[in-house]
Every structure is written in structure tokens, then in C-alpha cells.
């Protein structure tokens, strides 16, 4: 019985690690911004991300209003649901208080 329990715990731990690394990506968010959003926004990704601090981006994402906020910053932008997590990671990573500057 203990071998089965250990195996189940190990499998759950392995799945948890794999699922968190595959969920969202800062670099993918940067590419999405450059290809899909930059024209609508009219400025580079550094200016977009610097519109809020990292904490403010967290609150916006937590409230489920990230796409709405992106549309406010970039009028006319319709951010697809599949891009939200990656673009959020990009915006959070390069928020105004992060000290990081993207190269886009």
C-alpha cells in the first residue's frame, strides 16, 4: 500500500511541475506583443508594460480584467483569450517598478 501511495504522490508532483512550466511565458508574451499588439498600441512593449507596476498588473489579472485594461491602453485592441497569460507575464515581468527593460 505504501508503494502505491508513494507512486501516486510522485506522479502528482511530476504533473504539477510540468503543468506550471507550460502555462505561460514572458518571451512568448513579448513576441505576441511585437506581432499582434504593437501596431494597435503605437508604442513599444516597454511603454505598454510600464503603464502599471507589477502589483497593479497582478491585481488587474486577478480581477479578470487584463484584456479590458490592454484595450484601454491600446484602443481598438482585441486580445485573444489564448494570449492573455503570456502577455500578462510579459507585462508583469517588465512592470514600471521591475527595473527590467524589454528589447522590443
PDB file of C-alpha atoms in Angstrom:
ATOM      1  CA  UNK A   1       0.000   0.000   0.000  1.00  0.00           C
ATOM      2  CA  UNK A   2       2.793   2.441   0.777  1.00  0.00           C
ATOM      3  CA  UNK A   3       4.464   1.799  -2.592  1.00  0.00           C
ATOM      4  CA  UNK A   4       1.232   2.716  -4.345  1.00  0.00           C
ATOM      5  CA  UNK A   5       0.872   5.881  -2.267  1.00  0.00           C
ATOM      6  CA  UNK A   6       4.464   6.928  -2.991  1.00  0.00           C
ATOM      7  CA  UNK A   7       3.940   6.319  -6.683  1.00  0.00           C
ATOM      8  CA  UNK A   8       0.745   8.379  -6.712  1.00  0.00           C
ATOM      9  CA  UNK A   9       2.407  11.278  -4.863  1.00  0.00           C
ATOM     10  CA  UNK A  10       5.384  11.190  -7.232  1.00  0.00           C
ATOM     11  CA  UNK A  11       3.069  11.228 -10.252  1.00  0.00           C
ATOM     12  CA  UNK A  12       1.099  14.191  -8.879  1.00  0.00           C
ATOM     13  CA  UNK A  13       4.297  16.098  -8.152  1.00  0.00           C
ATOM     14  CA  UNK A  14       5.582  15.410 -11.659  1.00  0.00           C
ATOM     15  CA  UNK A  15       2.343  16.621 -13.232  1.00  0.00           C
ATOM     16  CA  UNK A  16       2.381  19.768 -11.109  1.00  0.00           C
ATOM     17  CA  UNK A  17       5.900  20.649 -12.251  1.00  0.00           C
ATOM     18  CA  UNK A  18       5.130  20.016 -15.918  1.00  0.00           C
ATOM     19  CA  UNK A  19       1.868  21.984 -15.886  1.00  0.00           C
ATOM     20  CA  UNK A  20       3.359  25.107 -14.268  1.00  0.00           C
ATOM     21  CA  UNK A  21       6.242  25.373 -16.718  1.00  0.00           C
ATOM     22  CA  UNK A  22       3.961  25.014 -19.729  1.00  0.00           C
ATOM     23  CA  UNK A  23       1.383  27.566 -18.599  1.00  0.00           C
ATOM     24  CA  UNK A  24       2.784  30.946 -19.700  1.00  0.00           C
ATOM     25  CA  UNK A  25       5.990  32.508 -20.912  1.00  0.00           C
ATOM     26  CA  UNK A  26       7.495  36.015 -20.791  1.00  0.00           C
ATOM     27  CA  UNK A  27       9.330  35.636 -24.114  1.00  0.00           C
ATOM     28  CA  UNK A  28       6.208  34.312 -25.827  1.00  0.00           C
ATOM     29  CA  UNK A  29       4.303  37.315 -24.452  1.00  0.00           C
ATOM     30  CA  UNK A  30       6.967  39.650 -25.871  1.00  0.00           C
ATOM     31  CA  UNK A  31       6.643  38.027 -29.305  1.00  0.00           C
ATOM     32  CA  UNK A  32       2.853  38.283 -29.163  1.00  0.00           C
ATOM     33  CA  UNK A  33       3.120  41.959 -28.252  1.00  0.00           C
ATOM     34  CA  UNK A  34       5.509  42.663 -31.116  1.00  0.00           C
ATOM     35  CA  UNK A  35       3.477  40.761 -33.736  1.00  0.00           C
ATOM     36  CA  UNK A  36      -0.120  41.301 -32.660  1.00  0.00           C
ATOM     37  CA  UNK A  37      -0.288  44.371 -30.410  1.00  0.00           C
ATOM     38  CA  UNK A  38       2.444  46.869 -31.285  1.00  0.00           C
ATOM     39  CA  UNK A  39       0.630  48.273 -34.334  1.00  0.00           C
ATOM     40  CA  UNK A  40      -2.609  48.782 -32.387  1.00  0.00           C
ATOM     41  CA  UNK A  41      -0.800  50.360 -29.439  1.00  0.00           C
ATOM     42  CA  UNK A  42       1.521  52.610 -31.405  1.00  0.00           C
ATOM     43  CA  UNK A  43       4.424  52.239 -28.971  1.00  0.00           C
ATOM     44  CA  UNK A  44       6.928  49.619 -27.892  1.00  0.00           C
ATOM     45  CA  UNK A  45       6.436  46.919 -25.280  1.00  0.00           C
ATOM     46  CA  UNK A  46       8.444  48.760 -22.633  1.00  0.00           C
ATOM     47  CA  UNK A  47       5.920  51.609 -22.618  1.00  0.00           C
ATOM     48  CA  UNK A  48       2.999  49.166 -22.507  1.00  0.00           C
ATOM     49  CA  UNK A  49       4.388  47.228 -19.546  1.00  0.00           C
ATOM     50  CA  UNK A  50       5.390  50.426 -17.722  1.00  0.00           C
ATOM     51  CA  UNK A  51       1.792  51.656 -17.638  1.00  0.00           C
ATOM     52  CA  UNK A  52       1.416  49.815 -14.303  1.00  0.00           C
ATOM     53  CA  UNK A  53       3.584  48.430 -11.523  1.00  0.00           C
ATOM     54  CA  UNK A  54       3.970  44.690 -11.066  1.00  0.00           C
ATOM     55  CA  UNK A  55       1.481  44.773  -8.177  1.00  0.00           C
ATOM     56  CA  UNK A  56      -1.062  46.661 -10.251  1.00  0.00           C
ATOM     57  CA  UNK A  57      -0.718  44.137 -13.090  1.00  0.00           C
ATOM     58  CA  UNK A  58      -1.317  41.330 -10.552  1.00  0.00           C
ATOM     59  CA  UNK A  59      -4.490  42.998  -9.277  1.00  0.00           C
ATOM     60  CA  UNK A  60      -5.774  43.607 -12.809  1.00  0.00           C
ATOM     61  CA  UNK A  61      -5.123  39.983 -13.817  1.00  0.00           C
ATOM     62  CA  UNK A  62      -6.584  38.682 -10.556  1.00  0.00           C
ATOM     63  CA  UNK A  63      -9.784  40.624 -11.180  1.00  0.00           C
ATOM     64  CA  UNK A  64     -10.009  39.092 -14.662  1.00  0.00           C
ATOM     65  CA  UNK A  65      -9.742  42.476 -16.372  1.00  0.00           C
ATOM     66  CA  UNK A  66      -6.410  42.153 -18.150  1.00  0.00           C
ATOM     67  CA  UNK A  67      -7.876  42.154 -21.670  1.00  0.00           C
ATOM     68  CA  UNK A  68     -10.028  45.183 -20.800  1.00  0.00           C
ATOM     69  CA  UNK A  69      -7.026  47.077 -19.440  1.00  0.00           C
ATOM     70  CA  UNK A  70      -4.970  46.246 -22.534  1.00  0.00           C
ATOM     71  CA  UNK A  71      -7.846  47.595 -24.668  1.00  0.00           C
ATOM     72  CA  UNK A  72      -7.851  50.830 -22.606  1.00  0.00           C
ATOM     73  CA  UNK A  73      -4.126  51.278 -23.109  1.00  0.00           C
ATOM     74  CA  UNK A  74      -4.339  50.326 -26.806  1.00  0.00           C
ATOM     75  CA  UNK A  75      -7.692  51.498 -28.188  1.00  0.00           C
ATOM     76  CA  UNK A  76      -9.183  49.111 -30.699  1.00  0.00           C
ATOM     77  CA  UNK A  77      -7.157  46.122 -29.483  1.00  0.00           C
ATOM     78  CA  UNK A  78      -8.982  42.826 -29.087  1.00  0.00           C
ATOM     79  CA  UNK A  79      -6.667  40.481 -27.216  1.00  0.00           C
ATOM     80  CA  UNK A  80      -7.481  36.829 -27.803  1.00  0.00           C
ATOM     81  CA  UNK A  81      -8.094  34.761 -24.689  1.00  0.00           C
ATOM     82  CA  UNK A  82      -5.271  32.354 -25.549  1.00  0.00           C
ATOM     83  CA  UNK A  83      -2.740  35.226 -25.457  1.00  0.00           C
ATOM     84  CA  UNK A  84      -3.746  36.736 -22.108  1.00  0.00           C
ATOM     85  CA  UNK A  85      -1.495  34.665 -19.814  1.00  0.00           C
ATOM     86  CA  UNK A  86       1.612  35.153 -21.932  1.00  0.00           C
ATOM     87  CA  UNK A  87       1.076  38.883 -22.435  1.00  0.00           C
ATOM     88  CA  UNK A  88       0.328  39.229 -18.715  1.00  0.00           C
ATOM     89  CA  UNK A  89       3.625  37.515 -17.866  1.00  0.00           C
ATOM     90  CA  UNK A  90       5.384  39.929 -20.207  1.00  0.00           C
ATOM     91  CA  UNK A  91       3.672  42.996 -18.690  1.00  0.00           C
ATOM     92  CA  UNK A  92       4.306  41.785 -15.141  1.00  0.00           C
ATOM     93  CA  UNK A  93       7.981  40.998 -15.799  1.00  0.00           C
ATOM     94  CA  UNK A  94       8.593  44.472 -17.223  1.00  0.00           C
ATOM     95  CA  UNK A  95       6.244  46.487 -14.995  1.00  0.00           C
ATOM     96  CA  UNK A  96       7.250  50.054 -14.133  1.00  0.00           C
ATOM     97  CA  UNK A  97       8.781  49.060 -10.802  1.00  0.00           C
ATOM     98  CA  UNK A  98      10.639  45.962 -12.017  1.00  0.00           C
ATOM     99  CA  UNK A  99      13.811  47.614 -13.269  1.00  0.00           C
ATOM    100  CA  UNK A 100      13.731  45.310 -16.312  1.00  0.00           C
ATOM    101  CA  UNK A 101      13.600  46.704 -19.841  1.00  0.00           C
ATOM    102  CA  UNK A 102      12.429  44.550 -22.774  1.00  0.00           C
ATOM    103  CA  UNK A 103      14.178  44.709 -26.119  1.00  0.00           C
ATOM    104  CA  UNK A 104      11.123  45.392 -28.272  1.00  0.00           C
TER     105      UNK A 104
END
